[in-house]
């Protein structure tokens, strides 16, 4: 099957493309490369032996979407394109609603016109209200969106639920990612953010590589075992595999599936740093700083639904996530 992967040159999208190839599917990438390096298609070719078809442009561009659906026989869409920095969404909400909500509307409009109704959507744990008990469980959870970014994801989920309620042809999987880290074991693709990283693992890697002098841990007085925030880190390759399982599920089921993709295991900020140091042998200088506004002490996924419904279970250990992230970082920063 030809699968359109919007944002397919990005961190998660590129890993999904690699898995699609491994499973005999053909990824078709639509990406504006606003947050992706131009050599990703070449790297994917090196990794998979298959040069992906790439359309460079904006997912909000109706004419481009029309062209893509007319040119390639698309069987399903995986929509990862979007903006993802929580802090930036607070200072520039317009950018986030424009990109993430308008992007989804343009895409689903084009899909319906071209008779494609199968969609896997990159949602996020940030759709859960922090008032929910942990682990966050699909079903009766309170959904609130903890930031403008989270609310764009929640609005997108509502749009997709409303579309499916209006037209029984829609088959939609809302995949609520927890904290994807790591990289393909080849070291060819990984998380390579432009500028100062917003996420912990790329920051750790840049400090380990000497690109930045030290890491600041935001607060060690939270009500957690070691006082630092706890998150549910999942290897990006496990996460990508979940998309293939979601496509298989949608081939047999109409309607909307909402499901968490995580490991169900909380890991603290200090725990991740210490595991990285032990697994890679690289020093990571860090200091404890004040709490960061908006950080929640701890959240992690309930994973039973993913296992029961999709047969999904994350396989990789935190050590493996650290080693794979570091292999990619070493390749990216060169000669370390
Ligand atoms: N990385 C995470 O921690 C995380 C967690 C939960 C959910 N998500 C969601 O997963 C998706 C992928 O995240 P990622 O970490 O791979 O981010 P990323 O920035 O690496 O990838 C997104 C890709 O989309 C492209 N893009 C952005 N806006 C576009 C537009 N309007 N048209 C076409 N292409 C566009 C970018 O160039 C980039 O290649 C996002 O929707 C994000 O919100 C990510």
mmCIF file of C-alpha atoms and ligand atoms in Angstrom:
data_model
loop_
_atom_site.group_PDB
_atom_site.id
_atom_site.type_symbol
_atom_site.label_atom_id
_atom_site.label_comp_id
_atom_site.label_asym_id
_atom_site.label_seq_id
_atom_site.Cartn_x
_atom_site.Cartn_y
_atom_site.Cartn_z
ATOM 1 C CA UNK A 1 0.000 0.000 0.000
ATOM 2 C CA UNK A 2 1.138 3.557 -0.695
ATOM 3 C CA UNK A 3 0.934 5.442 2.591
ATOM 4 C CA UNK A 4 1.086 9.232 2.624
ATOM 5 C CA UNK A 5 3.185 10.333 5.597
ATOM 6 C CA UNK A 6 2.796 14.046 6.226
ATOM 7 C CA UNK A 7 5.831 15.282 8.130
ATOM 8 C CA UNK A 8 7.600 12.142 6.908
ATOM 9 C CA UNK A 9 11.017 13.827 6.962
ATOM 10 C CA UNK A 10 10.648 14.694 10.659
ATOM 11 C CA UNK A 11 11.862 12.780 13.687
ATOM 12 C CA UNK A 12 8.919 10.425 14.154
ATOM 13 C CA UNK A 13 7.769 10.516 10.517
ATOM 14 C CA UNK A 14 11.144 9.307 9.205
ATOM 15 C CA UNK A 15 11.066 6.326 11.580
ATOM 16 C CA UNK A 16 7.525 5.535 10.455
ATOM 17 C CA UNK A 17 8.716 5.641 6.818
ATOM 18 C CA UNK A 18 11.504 3.178 7.653
ATOM 19 C CA UNK A 19 9.019 0.792 9.294
ATOM 20 C CA UNK A 20 6.578 1.091 6.404
ATOM 21 C CA UNK A 21 9.349 0.022 4.004
ATOM 22 C CA UNK A 22 10.312 -2.858 6.300
ATOM 23 C CA UNK A 23 6.687 -4.051 6.191
ATOM 24 C CA UNK A 24 6.437 -3.890 2.403
ATOM 25 C CA UNK A 25 4.519 -0.613 2.176
ATOM 26 C CA UNK A 26 5.584 2.413 0.155
ATOM 27 C CA UNK A 27 5.842 5.700 2.032
ATOM 28 C CA UNK A 28 4.999 8.899 0.170
ATOM 29 C CA UNK A 29 6.341 11.903 2.060
ATOM 30 C CA UNK A 30 4.738 15.344 2.169
ATOM 31 C CA UNK A 31 6.881 17.730 4.192
ATOM 32 C CA UNK A 32 7.727 21.415 4.009
ATOM 33 C CA UNK A 33 11.137 20.684 5.635
ATOM 34 C CA UNK A 34 10.527 23.517 8.100
ATOM 35 C CA UNK A 35 11.910 21.227 10.811
ATOM 36 C CA UNK A 36 13.740 18.559 8.821
ATOM 37 C CA UNK A 37 17.133 18.226 7.213
ATOM 38 C CA UNK A 38 17.205 18.046 3.392
ATOM 39 C CA UNK A 39 19.213 14.798 3.390
ATOM 40 C CA UNK A 40 16.542 12.716 5.163
ATOM 41 C CA UNK A 41 15.229 11.104 1.927
ATOM 42 C CA UNK A 42 18.808 10.048 1.041
ATOM 43 C CA UNK A 43 19.316 8.668 4.550
ATOM 44 C CA UNK A 44 16.050 6.749 4.304
ATOM 45 C CA UNK A 45 17.221 5.313 1.000
ATOM 46 C CA UNK A 46 20.482 4.205 2.610
ATOM 47 C CA UNK A 47 18.554 2.638 5.476
ATOM 48 C CA UNK A 48 15.758 0.937 3.540
ATOM 49 C CA UNK A 49 17.110 0.541 0.019
ATOM 50 C CA UNK A 50 14.063 2.459 -1.166
ATOM 51 C CA UNK A 51 14.080 6.125 -2.209
ATOM 52 C CA UNK A 52 10.824 7.588 -0.913
ATOM 53 C CA UNK A 53 8.725 9.774 -3.163
ATOM 54 C CA UNK A 54 8.871 13.240 -1.607
ATOM 55 C CA UNK A 55 6.528 16.175 -2.124
ATOM 56 C CA UNK A 56 7.994 19.327 -0.661
ATOM 57 C CA UNK A 57 5.297 21.689 0.527
ATOM 58 C CA UNK A 58 2.764 22.665 3.127
ATOM 59 C CA UNK A 59 0.010 20.327 4.231
ATOM 60 C CA UNK A 60 -2.340 23.324 4.155
ATOM 61 C CA UNK A 61 -1.763 23.735 0.415
ATOM 62 C CA UNK A 62 -4.998 22.383 -1.109
ATOM 63 C CA UNK A 63 -3.633 22.363 -4.676
ATOM 64 C CA UNK A 64 -0.566 20.375 -3.611
ATOM 65 C CA UNK A 65 -2.710 17.860 -1.709
ATOM 66 C CA UNK A 66 -4.935 17.489 -4.747
ATOM 67 C CA UNK A 67 -1.868 16.817 -6.878
ATOM 68 C CA UNK A 68 -0.435 14.256 -4.411
ATOM 69 C CA UNK A 69 -3.667 12.273 -4.132
ATOM 70 C CA UNK A 70 -4.173 12.358 -7.909
ATOM 71 C CA UNK A 71 -0.577 11.302 -8.680
ATOM 72 C CA UNK A 72 -0.030 8.549 -6.122
ATOM 73 C CA UNK A 73 -2.559 5.864 -5.345
ATOM 74 C CA UNK A 74 -2.729 6.529 -1.628
ATOM 75 C CA UNK A 75 -4.342 3.823 0.508
ATOM 76 C CA UNK A 76 -3.954 5.482 3.903
ATOM 77 C CA UNK A 77 -2.512 8.580 5.531
ATOM 78 C CA UNK A 78 -0.327 8.997 8.620
ATOM 79 C CA UNK A 79 -0.491 12.633 9.696
ATOM 80 C CA UNK A 80 2.563 13.655 11.711
ATOM 81 C CA UNK A 81 3.152 17.116 10.181
ATOM 82 C CA UNK A 82 2.767 19.891 12.694
ATOM 83 C CA UNK A 83 4.369 22.136 15.239
ATOM 84 C CA UNK A 84 5.242 20.512 18.569
ATOM 85 C CA UNK A 85 6.996 22.887 20.984
ATOM 86 C CA UNK A 86 4.808 23.508 24.029
ATOM 87 C CA UNK A 87 6.636 26.716 25.059
ATOM 88 C CA UNK A 88 6.454 28.207 21.562
ATOM 89 C CA UNK A 89 2.728 27.417 21.452
ATOM 90 C CA UNK A 90 2.243 29.584 24.545
ATOM 91 C CA UNK A 91 4.013 32.571 22.998
ATOM 92 C CA UNK A 92 2.647 32.078 19.465
ATOM 93 C CA UNK A 93 -0.688 30.217 19.670
ATOM 94 C CA UNK A 94 -1.749 31.507 16.227
ATOM 95 C CA UNK A 95 1.119 29.592 14.610
ATOM 96 C CA UNK A 96 -0.010 26.410 16.333
ATOM 97 C CA UNK A 97 -3.726 26.652 15.586
ATOM 98 C CA UNK A 98 -2.933 27.642 11.980
ATOM 99 C CA UNK A 99 -0.531 24.781 11.388
ATOM 100 C CA UNK A 100 -2.024 21.972 13.438
ATOM 101 C CA UNK A 101 -5.757 22.618 13.075
ATOM 102 C CA UNK A 102 -5.887 24.163 9.606
ATOM 103 C CA UNK A 103 -3.422 21.481 8.448
ATOM 104 C CA UNK A 104 -5.720 18.695 9.583
ATOM 105 C CA UNK A 105 -8.789 20.329 8.008
ATOM 106 C CA UNK A 106 -7.061 20.756 4.643
ATOM 107 C CA UNK A 107 -5.782 17.187 4.728
ATOM 108 C CA UNK A 108 -9.084 15.535 5.654
ATOM 109 C CA UNK A 109 -10.907 17.613 3.042
ATOM 110 C CA UNK A 110 -8.544 16.391 0.328
ATOM 111 C CA UNK A 111 -8.745 12.810 1.608
ATOM 112 C CA UNK A 112 -12.536 12.783 1.391
ATOM 113 C CA UNK A 113 -12.493 14.271 -2.123
ATOM 114 C CA UNK A 114 -10.122 11.515 -3.233
ATOM 115 C CA UNK A 115 -11.953 8.729 -1.418
ATOM 116 C CA UNK A 116 -9.225 8.019 1.157
ATOM 117 C CA UNK A 117 -10.739 7.564 4.615
ATOM 118 C CA UNK A 118 -8.028 5.801 6.614
ATOM 119 C CA UNK A 119 -6.009 8.110 8.859
ATOM 120 C CA UNK A 120 -3.521 7.559 11.665
ATOM 121 C CA UNK A 121 -3.091 10.775 13.636
ATOM 122 C CA UNK A 122 -0.118 11.840 15.794
ATOM 123 C CA UNK A 123 -1.849 12.871 18.977
ATOM 124 C CA UNK A 124 -0.201 13.414 22.305
ATOM 125 C CA UNK A 125 -0.406 12.724 26.024
ATOM 126 C CA UNK A 126 -0.823 16.501 26.372
ATOM 127 C CA UNK A 127 -4.544 16.058 25.549
ATOM 128 C CA UNK A 128 -5.011 14.602 29.044
ATOM 129 C CA UNK A 129 -5.906 16.985 31.840
ATOM 130 C CA UNK A 130 -3.343 16.890 34.622
ATOM 131 C CA UNK A 131 -6.244 16.277 37.014
ATOM 132 C CA UNK A 132 -6.435 12.645 35.823
ATOM 133 C CA UNK A 133 -4.903 10.010 38.072
ATOM 134 C CA UNK A 134 -1.818 8.277 36.661
ATOM 135 C CA UNK A 135 -1.461 6.201 34.660
ATOM 136 C CA UNK A 136 -3.462 8.159 32.088
ATOM 137 C CA UNK A 137 -6.119 5.809 30.776
ATOM 138 C CA UNK A 138 -8.123 6.169 27.559
ATOM 139 C CA UNK A 139 -11.887 6.058 27.919
ATOM 140 C CA UNK A 140 -13.209 8.110 30.798
ATOM 141 C CA UNK A 141 -10.208 10.399 31.229
ATOM 142 C CA UNK A 142 -10.739 14.141 31.462
ATOM 143 C CA UNK A 143 -9.382 15.679 28.254
ATOM 144 C CA UNK A 144 -8.382 19.312 28.533
ATOM 145 C CA UNK A 145 -5.162 20.061 26.673
ATOM 146 C CA UNK A 146 -2.484 21.415 28.994
ATOM 147 C CA UNK A 147 -1.173 24.116 26.600
ATOM 148 C CA UNK A 148 -2.152 25.735 23.284
ATOM 149 C CA UNK A 149 -0.169 22.902 21.636
ATOM 150 C CA UNK A 150 -2.126 20.282 23.591
ATOM 151 C CA UNK A 151 -5.379 22.014 22.713
ATOM 152 C CA UNK A 152 -4.563 21.892 18.980
ATOM 153 C CA UNK A 153 -4.194 18.118 19.396
ATOM 154 C CA UNK A 154 -7.444 17.893 21.338
ATOM 155 C CA UNK A 155 -9.313 19.986 18.760
ATOM 156 C CA UNK A 156 -7.885 17.741 16.030
ATOM 157 C CA UNK A 157 -9.165 14.692 17.912
ATOM 158 C CA UNK A 158 -12.635 16.294 18.136
ATOM 159 C CA UNK A 159 -12.626 17.150 14.433
ATOM 160 C CA UNK A 160 -11.765 13.557 13.544
ATOM 161 C CA UNK A 161 -14.429 12.158 15.882
ATOM 162 C CA UNK A 162 -17.013 14.479 14.342
ATOM 163 C CA UNK A 163 -15.991 13.492 10.803
ATOM 164 C CA UNK A 164 -16.332 9.807 11.679
ATOM 165 C CA UNK A 165 -19.719 10.437 13.294
ATOM 166 C CA UNK A 166 -20.909 12.164 10.126
ATOM 167 C CA UNK A 167 -19.533 9.629 7.638
ATOM 168 C CA UNK A 168 -19.144 5.935 8.474
ATOM 169 C CA UNK A 169 -16.387 5.507 5.890
ATOM 170 C CA UNK A 170 -13.783 7.121 8.180
ATOM 171 C CA UNK A 171 -11.298 4.842 9.922
ATOM 172 C CA UNK A 172 -9.205 6.860 12.322
ATOM 173 C CA UNK A 173 -6.577 5.990 14.918
ATOM 174 C CA UNK A 174 -5.747 8.712 17.444
ATOM 175 C CA UNK A 175 -2.339 7.647 18.732
ATOM 176 C CA UNK A 176 -1.506 9.470 21.953
ATOM 177 C CA UNK A 177 2.267 9.456 22.100
ATOM 178 C CA UNK A 178 3.972 9.776 25.453
ATOM 179 C CA UNK A 179 7.693 10.732 25.262
ATOM 180 C CA UNK A 180 9.419 9.326 22.173
ATOM 181 C CA UNK A 181 13.218 9.259 22.413
ATOM 182 C CA UNK A 182 16.031 7.217 20.877
ATOM 183 C CA UNK A 183 16.814 6.667 17.237
ATOM 184 C CA UNK A 184 16.962 3.953 14.632
ATOM 185 C CA UNK A 185 19.833 1.590 15.620
ATOM 186 C CA UNK A 186 21.550 2.388 12.294
ATOM 187 C CA UNK A 187 22.327 5.883 13.591
ATOM 188 C CA UNK A 188 21.160 7.285 10.241
ATOM 189 C CA UNK A 189 17.956 8.979 11.432
ATOM 190 C CA UNK A 190 17.042 10.446 14.807
ATOM 191 C CA UNK A 191 15.997 13.548 16.690
ATOM 192 C CA UNK A 192 17.994 16.502 15.405
ATOM 193 C CA UNK A 193 16.165 19.660 16.466
ATOM 194 C CA UNK A 194 17.181 23.051 15.105
ATOM 195 C CA UNK A 195 18.393 25.487 17.784
ATOM 196 C CA UNK A 196 18.108 24.845 21.505
ATOM 197 C CA UNK A 197 16.400 21.464 22.091
ATOM 198 C CA UNK A 198 13.009 21.599 23.817
ATOM 199 C CA UNK A 199 13.166 17.960 24.859
ATOM 200 C CA UNK A 200 15.402 16.283 27.406
ATOM 201 C CA UNK A 201 17.115 13.555 25.369
ATOM 202 C CA UNK A 202 18.442 15.752 22.528
ATOM 203 C CA UNK A 203 19.663 18.149 25.222
ATOM 204 C CA UNK A 204 21.451 15.343 27.074
ATOM 205 C CA UNK A 205 23.064 14.255 23.788
ATOM 206 C CA UNK A 206 24.235 17.777 22.976
ATOM 207 C CA UNK A 207 25.777 18.168 26.436
ATOM 208 C CA UNK A 208 27.428 14.731 26.153
ATOM 209 C CA UNK A 209 28.786 15.770 22.748
ATOM 210 C CA UNK A 210 30.168 19.039 24.119
ATOM 211 C CA UNK A 211 27.825 21.158 21.989
ATOM 212 C CA UNK A 212 26.407 22.658 25.210
ATOM 213 C CA UNK A 213 28.306 22.984 28.493
ATOM 214 C CA UNK A 214 25.726 21.602 30.923
ATOM 215 C CA UNK A 215 22.150 20.540 31.438
ATOM 216 C CA UNK A 216 19.767 22.207 33.862
ATOM 217 C CA UNK A 217 17.339 19.929 35.684
ATOM 218 C CA UNK A 218 14.229 21.981 36.314
ATOM 219 C CA UNK A 219 13.418 21.318 39.962
ATOM 220 C CA UNK A 220 14.188 18.451 42.350
ATOM 221 C CA UNK A 221 11.464 19.143 44.888
ATOM 222 C CA UNK A 222 8.539 17.454 43.118
ATOM 223 C CA UNK A 223 6.523 14.780 44.953
ATOM 224 C CA UNK A 224 8.330 11.938 43.110
ATOM 225 C CA UNK A 225 10.849 9.318 44.274
ATOM 226 C CA UNK A 226 13.948 11.451 43.530
ATOM 227 C CA UNK A 227 12.189 14.824 43.381
ATOM 228 C CA UNK A 228 12.517 15.280 39.604
ATOM 229 C CA UNK A 229 9.681 15.007 37.065
ATOM 230 C CA UNK A 230 8.745 11.547 35.799
ATOM 231 C CA UNK A 231 7.774 10.773 32.207
ATOM 232 C CA UNK A 232 7.023 7.726 30.081
ATOM 233 C CA UNK A 233 9.866 7.440 27.540
ATOM 234 C CA UNK A 234 9.257 5.192 24.551
ATOM 235 C CA UNK A 235 11.744 4.211 21.845
ATOM 236 C CA UNK A 236 10.829 5.946 18.587
ATOM 237 C CA UNK A 237 11.161 2.651 16.694
ATOM 238 C CA UNK A 238 8.630 1.019 19.031
ATOM 239 C CA UNK A 239 6.386 4.035 18.516
ATOM 240 C CA UNK A 240 6.754 3.766 14.736
ATOM 241 C CA UNK A 241 5.872 0.062 14.883
ATOM 242 C CA UNK A 242 2.639 1.048 16.637
ATOM 243 C CA UNK A 243 1.616 2.920 13.475
ATOM 244 C CA UNK A 244 1.876 -0.232 11.377
ATOM 245 C CA UNK A 245 -0.267 -2.059 13.935
ATOM 246 C CA UNK A 246 -2.762 0.819 13.831
ATOM 247 C CA UNK A 247 -2.962 0.552 10.022
ATOM 248 C CA UNK A 248 -3.601 -3.186 10.334
ATOM 249 C CA UNK A 249 -6.313 -2.522 12.905
ATOM 250 C CA UNK A 250 -7.983 0.097 10.693
ATOM 251 C CA UNK A 251 -8.037 -2.310 7.751
ATOM 252 C CA UNK A 252 -10.562 -4.332 9.767
ATOM 253 C CA UNK A 253 -12.364 -1.640 11.794
ATOM 254 C CA UNK A 254 -14.236 1.561 10.916
ATOM 255 C CA UNK A 255 -14.780 4.454 13.337
ATOM 256 C CA UNK A 256 -12.318 6.060 15.744
ATOM 257 C CA UNK A 257 -9.783 4.352 17.982
ATOM 258 C CA UNK A 258 -8.075 6.391 20.700
ATOM 259 C CA UNK A 259 -5.073 4.695 22.197
ATOM 260 C CA UNK A 260 -1.923 5.504 24.202
ATOM 261 C CA UNK A 261 1.528 4.597 22.927
ATOM 262 C CA UNK A 262 3.905 4.424 25.871
ATOM 263 C CA UNK A 263 5.717 1.891 28.009
ATOM 264 C CA UNK A 264 3.700 2.412 31.184
ATOM 265 C CA UNK A 265 6.995 2.878 33.093
ATOM 266 C CA UNK A 266 7.707 6.277 34.652
ATOM 267 C CA UNK A 267 11.357 7.368 34.514
ATOM 268 C CA UNK A 268 12.612 10.484 36.290
ATOM 269 C CA UNK A 269 14.766 13.193 34.734
ATOM 270 C CA UNK A 270 17.676 12.172 36.971
ATOM 271 C CA UNK A 271 16.968 8.522 36.199
ATOM 272 C CA UNK A 272 17.253 9.178 32.465
ATOM 273 C CA UNK A 273 20.482 11.164 32.871
ATOM 274 C CA UNK A 274 22.054 8.461 35.063
ATOM 275 C CA UNK A 275 20.972 5.682 32.691
ATOM 276 C CA UNK A 276 22.441 7.622 29.753
ATOM 277 C CA UNK A 277 25.774 8.079 31.554
ATOM 278 C CA UNK A 278 25.939 4.403 32.518
ATOM 279 C CA UNK A 279 24.807 3.059 29.126
ATOM 280 C CA UNK A 280 27.037 5.260 26.963
ATOM 281 C CA UNK A 281 29.998 5.943 29.280
ATOM 282 C CA UNK A 282 29.693 9.644 28.429
ATOM 283 C CA UNK A 283 29.738 12.275 31.185
ATOM 284 C CA UNK A 284 26.752 14.633 31.264
ATOM 285 C CA UNK A 285 27.430 17.634 33.511
ATOM 286 C CA UNK A 286 24.195 18.907 35.028
ATOM 287 C CA UNK A 287 22.981 21.216 37.760
ATOM 288 C CA UNK A 288 19.680 21.532 39.556
ATOM 289 C CA UNK A 289 17.759 24.685 38.682
ATOM 290 C CA UNK A 290 14.373 26.055 39.720
ATOM 291 C CA UNK A 291 11.127 24.441 38.555
ATOM 292 C CA UNK A 292 9.936 25.347 35.054
ATOM 293 C CA UNK A 293 6.457 26.888 34.747
ATOM 294 C CA UNK A 294 3.851 24.421 33.524
ATOM 295 C CA UNK A 295 5.748 21.185 34.276
ATOM 296 C CA UNK A 296 3.613 18.401 35.747
ATOM 297 C CA UNK A 297 5.302 16.187 38.388
ATOM 298 C CA UNK A 298 4.579 12.804 36.827
ATOM 299 C CA UNK A 299 2.560 11.141 34.115
ATOM 300 C CA UNK A 300 2.721 7.878 32.254
ATOM 301 C CA UNK A 301 0.542 5.724 30.053
ATOM 302 C CA UNK A 302 -1.909 2.977 30.808
ATOM 303 C CA UNK A 303 -0.823 0.456 28.175
ATOM 304 C CA UNK A 304 -3.457 -2.286 28.427
ATOM 305 C CA UNK A 305 -5.633 -0.947 25.606
ATOM 306 C CA UNK A 306 -2.746 -0.762 23.140
ATOM 307 C CA UNK A 307 -1.869 -4.347 23.990
ATOM 308 C CA UNK A 308 -5.410 -5.703 23.801
ATOM 309 C CA UNK A 309 -6.626 -3.805 20.759
ATOM 310 C CA UNK A 310 -3.465 -3.401 18.664
ATOM 311 C CA UNK A 311 -1.255 -6.149 20.079
ATOM 312 C CA UNK A 312 1.238 -3.348 20.773
ATOM 313 C CA UNK A 313 3.879 -3.610 23.441
ATOM 314 C CA UNK A 314 6.998 -1.439 23.652
ATOM 315 C CA UNK A 315 10.067 -3.684 23.544
ATOM 316 C CA UNK A 316 13.109 -1.441 24.017
ATOM 317 C CA UNK A 317 14.729 -0.669 27.366
ATOM 318 C CA UNK A 318 15.689 2.818 28.513
ATOM 319 C CA UNK A 319 19.369 1.766 28.118
ATOM 320 C CA UNK A 320 18.725 0.932 24.474
ATOM 321 C CA UNK A 321 16.933 4.256 23.962
ATOM 322 C CA UNK A 322 19.993 6.064 25.369
ATOM 323 C CA UNK A 323 22.538 4.086 23.307
ATOM 324 C CA UNK A 324 20.579 4.570 20.082
ATOM 325 C CA UNK A 325 20.066 8.298 20.720
ATOM 326 C CA UNK A 326 23.791 8.679 21.419
ATOM 327 C CA UNK A 327 24.829 6.737 18.287
ATOM 328 C CA UNK A 328 22.774 9.117 16.157
ATOM 329 C CA UNK A 329 24.064 12.177 18.029
ATOM 330 C CA UNK A 330 27.686 11.073 17.575
ATOM 331 C CA UNK A 331 27.088 10.724 13.848
ATOM 332 C CA UNK A 332 25.384 14.124 13.711
ATOM 333 C CA UNK A 333 27.941 16.083 15.722
ATOM 334 C CA UNK A 334 30.859 14.225 14.186
ATOM 335 C CA UNK A 335 34.164 12.877 15.411
ATOM 336 C CA UNK A 336 33.374 12.603 19.128
HETATM 337 N N1 LIG B 1 8.281 14.305 19.551
HETATM 338 C C1 LIG B 1 7.424 14.238 20.564
HETATM 339 O O1 LIG B 1 7.822 14.247 21.734
HETATM 340 C C2 LIG B 1 5.939 14.132 20.298
HETATM 341 C C3 LIG B 1 5.090 13.749 21.341
HETATM 342 C C4 LIG B 1 3.717 13.672 21.088
HETATM 343 C C5 LIG B 1 3.223 13.976 19.826
HETATM 344 N N2 LIG B 1 4.074 14.366 18.842
HETATM 345 C C6 LIG B 1 3.528 14.708 17.535
HETATM 346 O O2 LIG B 1 4.110 13.885 16.555
HETATM 347 C C7 LIG B 1 4.234 14.592 15.326
HETATM 348 C C8 LIG B 1 5.652 14.458 14.823
HETATM 349 O O3 LIG B 1 6.543 14.973 15.799
HETATM 350 P P1 LIG B 1 8.103 14.993 15.578
HETATM 351 O O4 LIG B 1 8.729 14.925 16.919
HETATM 352 O O5 LIG B 1 8.474 14.035 14.523
HETATM 353 O O6 LIG B 1 8.268 16.479 15.033
HETATM 354 P P2 LIG B 1 9.186 17.014 13.829
HETATM 355 O O7 LIG B 1 9.148 18.492 13.907
HETATM 356 O O8 LIG B 1 10.510 16.335 13.848
HETATM 357 O O9 LIG B 1 8.386 16.508 12.550
HETATM 358 C C9 LIG B 1 7.313 17.201 11.993
HETATM 359 C C10 LIG B 1 7.569 17.332 10.516
HETATM 360 O O10 LIG B 1 6.477 18.033 9.928
HETATM 361 C C11 LIG B 1 6.975 19.013 9.047
HETATM 362 N N3 LIG B 1 5.966 20.072 9.020
HETATM 363 C C12 LIG B 1 5.610 20.928 10.003
HETATM 364 N N4 LIG B 1 4.609 21.704 9.598
HETATM 365 C C13 LIG B 1 4.301 21.323 8.329
HETATM 366 C C14 LIG B 1 3.341 21.745 7.379
HETATM 367 N N5 LIG B 1 2.457 22.719 7.658
HETATM 368 N N6 LIG B 1 3.309 21.120 6.175
HETATM 369 C C15 LIG B 1 4.180 20.122 5.878
HETATM 370 N N7 LIG B 1 5.112 19.695 6.744
HETATM 371 C C16 LIG B 1 5.161 20.291 7.954
HETATM 372 C C17 LIG B 1 8.331 19.431 9.591
HETATM 373 O O11 LIG B 1 9.211 19.926 8.607
HETATM 374 C C18 LIG B 1 8.839 18.116 10.176
HETATM 375 O O12 LIG B 1 9.598 17.392 9.236
HETATM 376 C C19 LIG B 1 3.818 16.034 15.605
HETATM 377 O O13 LIG B 1 2.494 16.190 15.168
HETATM 378 C C20 LIG B 1 3.902 16.132 17.109
HETATM 379 O O14 LIG B 1 2.997 17.057 17.622
HETATM 380 C C21 LIG B 1 5.426 14.443 19.045
#
